[in-house]
Amino acid sequence: MTTGTGQAGTDSPGVSAGPRQAEILRQARTMFLAHERLDIGEIATRLGLSRITIYRHMGNREHLVSEVLWSLSRDTLTRARQDAQASGEPDFIGTYRRYNRYLGQSEAFLQFLRDESAFALRLLTRPDGMVRVRLMAALQGLLEKDVRENGRHLHLDTQTLAYVIVCIGESYLYPLIAMHNEPDLDRATEVVGLLLRP
């Protein structure tokens, strides 16, 4: 994950978007990247807000952490795409390889997975989870771009491929981290490369 400052939107009922939400998200991102546990009371104290205000703008802790994870994941994916293009690898695999590499180098993300393994796995792997759904949509968009701009031939539709690719990444990353082992994300990239082979 990267330390970019782009903001993630919210699509949860009862959660308001706007400048205050962006302020809360920035504070939460800062704490996450500093390896601090995201506690709604602590965020409220640092911003001089009430807990009720945090809940009104960001929802419960699960939603708040999901927003932070997706915000950072989205920025990492953007960085990976830009770096791949700058290196002359504008295709999907060039981006996906770098995304996995940056994810595996994110000490804050890895520490979160180790410190709150069960909570992290639930947020990141539940079928209707915010992070998973948005990542699949982003990967689907990149696959469609690869077909459109680079002429890649796919054997499956992009929605199915995006789902499978996310599942592959999860299978190599999350269980290993939860058991305090190093993730083999290069292997995940190799498997996806085989899946997308013409």
Short mmCIF file of C-alpha atoms in Angstrom, two decimals:
data_model
loop_
_atom_site.label_atom_id
_atom_site.label_comp_id
_atom_site.label_asym_id
_atom_site.label_seq_id
_atom_site.Cartn_x
_atom_site.Cartn_y
_atom_site.Cartn_z
CA MET A 1 0.00 0.00 0.00
CA THR A 2 1.07 3.52 -0.59
CA THR A 3 0.70 6.74 1.35
CA GLY A 4 -1.24 8.59 -1.35
CA THR A 5 -3.92 10.95 -0.20
CA GLY A 6 -6.77 10.03 -2.54
CA GLN A 7 -10.06 9.57 -0.76
CA ALA A 8 -12.44 6.65 -0.95
CA GLY A 9 -16.15 7.28 -1.21
CA THR A 10 -18.76 5.60 0.91
CA ASP A 11 -21.81 3.68 -0.19
CA SER A 12 -23.21 2.59 3.16
CA PRO A 13 -26.72 3.72 4.12
CA GLY A 14 -26.77 6.36 6.84
CA VAL A 15 -23.13 7.36 6.32
CA SER A 16 -22.62 10.90 5.08
CA ALA A 17 -19.91 11.86 2.60
CA GLY A 18 -18.14 15.20 2.46
CA PRO A 19 -15.27 17.19 3.98
CA ARG A 20 -15.75 15.81 7.48
CA GLN A 21 -15.66 12.25 6.23
CA ALA A 22 -12.47 13.04 4.29
CA GLU A 23 -10.92 14.52 7.45
CA ILE A 24 -11.75 11.41 9.46
CA LEU A 25 -10.43 9.14 6.74
CA ARG A 26 -7.15 11.07 6.55
CA GLN A 27 -6.67 10.72 10.30
CA ALA A 28 -7.49 7.02 10.19
CA ARG A 29 -5.06 6.47 7.31
CA THR A 30 -2.31 8.29 9.21
CA MET A 31 -2.86 6.09 12.24
CA PHE A 32 -3.00 2.91 10.15
CA LEU A 33 0.27 3.72 8.38
CA ALA A 34 1.85 4.41 11.79
CA HIS A 35 0.86 0.84 12.81
CA GLU A 36 -1.72 2.14 15.30
CA ARG A 37 -4.96 0.32 16.00
CA LEU A 38 -7.91 2.16 14.51
CA ASP A 39 -10.05 3.04 17.51
CA ILE A 40 -13.05 5.28 16.97
CA GLY A 41 -12.69 6.90 20.39
CA GLU A 42 -9.04 7.74 19.77
CA ILE A 43 -9.79 9.17 16.32
CA ALA A 44 -12.56 11.30 17.82
CA THR A 45 -10.19 12.61 20.51
CA ARG A 46 -7.45 13.52 18.07
CA LEU A 47 -9.87 15.38 15.82
CA GLY A 48 -11.78 17.02 18.66
CA LEU A 49 -15.00 15.30 17.63
CA SER A 50 -17.54 13.14 19.40
CA ARG A 51 -17.79 9.41 18.80
CA ILE A 52 -21.29 10.02 17.48
CA THR A 53 -19.86 12.30 14.79
CA ILE A 54 -17.43 9.60 13.73
CA TYR A 55 -20.22 7.05 13.51
CA ARG A 56 -22.42 9.47 11.57
CA HIS A 57 -19.77 10.11 8.94
CA MET A 58 -17.92 6.78 8.81
CA GLY A 59 -20.20 4.14 10.30
CA ASN A 60 -18.93 1.53 12.73
CA ARG A 61 -15.33 0.36 13.12
CA GLU A 62 -15.75 -2.35 10.50
CA HIS A 63 -16.84 0.18 7.91
CA LEU A 64 -14.13 2.66 8.92
CA VAL A 65 -11.34 0.08 8.62
CA SER A 66 -12.76 -1.14 5.32
CA GLU A 67 -12.69 2.42 3.96
CA VAL A 68 -9.07 2.82 5.03
CA LEU A 69 -8.06 -0.52 3.50
CA TRP A 70 -9.78 0.22 0.22
CA SER A 71 -8.44 3.77 0.09
CA LEU A 72 -4.89 2.51 0.46
CA SER A 73 -5.44 -0.46 -1.85
CA ARG A 74 -6.83 1.81 -4.54
CA ASP A 75 -3.86 4.15 -4.26
CA THR A 76 -1.50 1.17 -4.45
CA LEU A 77 -3.24 -0.10 -7.57
CA THR A 78 -2.98 3.35 -9.15
CA ARG A 79 0.73 3.52 -8.33
CA ALA A 80 1.24 0.03 -9.75
CA ARG A 81 -0.50 0.98 -13.00
CA GLN A 82 1.52 4.17 -13.38
CA ASP A 83 4.83 2.40 -12.65
CA ALA A 84 4.00 -0.41 -15.08
CA GLN A 85 3.23 2.06 -17.85
CA ALA A 86 6.42 4.02 -17.13
CA SER A 87 8.40 0.75 -17.37
CA GLY A 88 6.89 -0.18 -20.72
CA GLU A 89 4.54 -2.83 -19.30
CA PRO A 90 1.08 -1.32 -19.90
CA ASP A 91 -0.73 -4.67 -19.75
CA PHE A 92 -2.69 -6.15 -16.87
CA ILE A 93 0.10 -8.44 -15.64
CA GLY A 94 2.57 -5.55 -15.40
CA THR A 95 0.18 -3.74 -13.08
CA TYR A 96 -0.85 -6.82 -11.12
CA ARG A 97 2.76 -7.86 -10.48
CA ARG A 98 3.60 -4.46 -9.01
CA TYR A 99 0.39 -4.30 -7.01
CA ASN A 100 1.27 -7.61 -5.32
CA ARG A 101 4.85 -6.49 -4.76
CA TYR A 102 3.83 -3.21 -3.14
CA LEU A 103 1.18 -4.94 -1.05
CA GLY A 104 3.73 -7.45 0.20
CA GLN A 105 6.11 -4.61 1.10
CA SER A 106 3.54 -2.66 3.12
CA GLU A 107 4.60 -3.07 6.74
CA ALA A 108 1.43 -1.37 7.97
CA PHE A 109 -0.81 -3.76 6.04
CA LEU A 110 1.16 -6.84 7.07
CA GLN A 111 1.19 -5.73 10.69
CA PHE A 112 -2.57 -5.22 10.61
CA LEU A 113 -3.05 -8.75 9.26
CA ARG A 114 -0.84 -10.17 12.00
CA ASP A 115 -2.30 -8.12 14.86
CA GLU A 116 -5.97 -8.52 13.93
CA SER A 117 -5.93 -11.63 11.79
CA ALA A 118 -9.51 -12.81 12.26
CA PHE A 119 -10.97 -9.32 11.86
CA ALA A 120 -8.77 -8.58 8.83
CA LEU A 121 -9.62 -11.84 7.09
CA ARG A 122 -13.31 -11.25 7.65
CA LEU A 123 -13.16 -7.76 6.15
CA LEU A 124 -11.00 -8.74 3.20
CA THR A 125 -12.53 -12.06 2.16
CA ARG A 126 -16.27 -11.84 2.87
CA PRO A 127 -18.14 -12.07 -0.47
CA ASP A 128 -20.01 -8.80 0.01
CA GLY A 129 -17.14 -6.96 1.71
CA MET A 130 -16.41 -3.42 0.55
CA VAL A 131 -12.72 -4.03 -0.15
CA ARG A 132 -13.30 -7.24 -2.09
CA VAL A 133 -16.17 -5.90 -4.18
CA ARG A 134 -14.33 -2.70 -5.09
CA LEU A 135 -11.08 -4.52 -5.86
CA MET A 136 -12.90 -6.92 -8.18
CA ALA A 137 -14.50 -3.98 -9.98
CA ALA A 138 -11.12 -2.25 -10.34
CA LEU A 139 -9.44 -5.40 -11.68
CA GLN A 140 -12.30 -5.96 -14.09
CA GLY A 141 -11.79 -2.44 -15.40
CA LEU A 142 -8.07 -3.09 -15.90
CA LEU A 143 -8.78 -6.35 -17.73
CA GLU A 144 -11.21 -4.60 -20.06
CA LYS A 145 -8.63 -1.87 -20.66
CA ASP A 146 -6.05 -4.54 -21.50
CA VAL A 147 -8.40 -6.08 -24.06
CA ARG A 148 -9.32 -2.72 -25.54
CA GLU A 149 -5.88 -1.14 -25.71
CA ASN A 150 -3.47 -4.09 -25.92
CA GLY A 151 -5.57 -6.64 -27.79
CA ARG A 152 -5.40 -9.27 -25.06
CA HIS A 153 -7.51 -12.33 -25.78
CA LEU A 154 -9.36 -13.70 -22.76
CA HIS A 155 -10.91 -17.15 -22.42
CA LEU A 156 -13.42 -16.02 -19.78
CA ASP A 157 -15.48 -12.88 -19.28
CA THR A 158 -13.79 -10.10 -17.33
CA GLN A 159 -16.15 -10.29 -14.35
CA THR A 160 -15.41 -13.98 -13.82
CA LEU A 161 -11.67 -13.44 -14.28
CA ALA A 162 -11.61 -10.57 -11.79
CA TYR A 163 -13.35 -12.78 -9.22
CA VAL A 164 -10.90 -15.65 -9.78
CA ILE A 165 -7.88 -13.33 -9.64
CA VAL A 166 -9.00 -11.90 -6.30
CA CYS A 167 -9.49 -15.44 -4.96
CA ILE A 168 -5.99 -16.40 -6.11
CA GLY A 169 -4.47 -13.39 -4.35
CA GLU A 170 -6.35 -14.19 -1.17
CA SER A 171 -5.23 -17.82 -1.23
CA TYR A 172 -1.56 -16.80 -1.33
CA LEU A 173 -1.66 -13.79 0.96
CA TYR A 174 -4.09 -13.92 3.84
CA PRO A 175 -3.74 -17.44 5.32
CA LEU A 176 0.06 -17.19 5.18
CA ILE A 177 0.10 -13.83 6.94
CA ALA A 178 -2.38 -15.02 9.56
CA MET A 179 0.07 -17.84 10.36
CA HIS A 180 2.93 -15.31 10.50
CA ASN A 181 4.63 -16.63 7.37
CA GLU A 182 5.87 -14.56 4.45
CA PRO A 183 3.41 -14.32 1.52
CA ASP A 184 4.44 -15.70 -1.87
CA LEU A 185 2.80 -13.04 -4.01
CA ASP A 186 5.21 -13.60 -6.88
CA ARG A 187 3.72 -17.07 -7.16
CA ALA A 188 0.23 -15.56 -7.25
CA THR A 189 1.31 -13.38 -10.17
CA GLU A 190 2.69 -16.45 -11.98
CA VAL A 191 -0.62 -18.27 -11.56
CA VAL A 192 -2.61 -15.31 -12.85
CA GLY A 193 -0.20 -15.03 -15.78
CA LEU A 194 -0.99 -18.64 -16.70
CA LEU A 195 -4.71 -17.94 -16.36
CA LEU A 196 -4.45 -15.04 -18.83
CA ARG A 197 -2.16 -16.83 -21.29
CA PRO A 198 -3.56 -16.58 -24.88
#
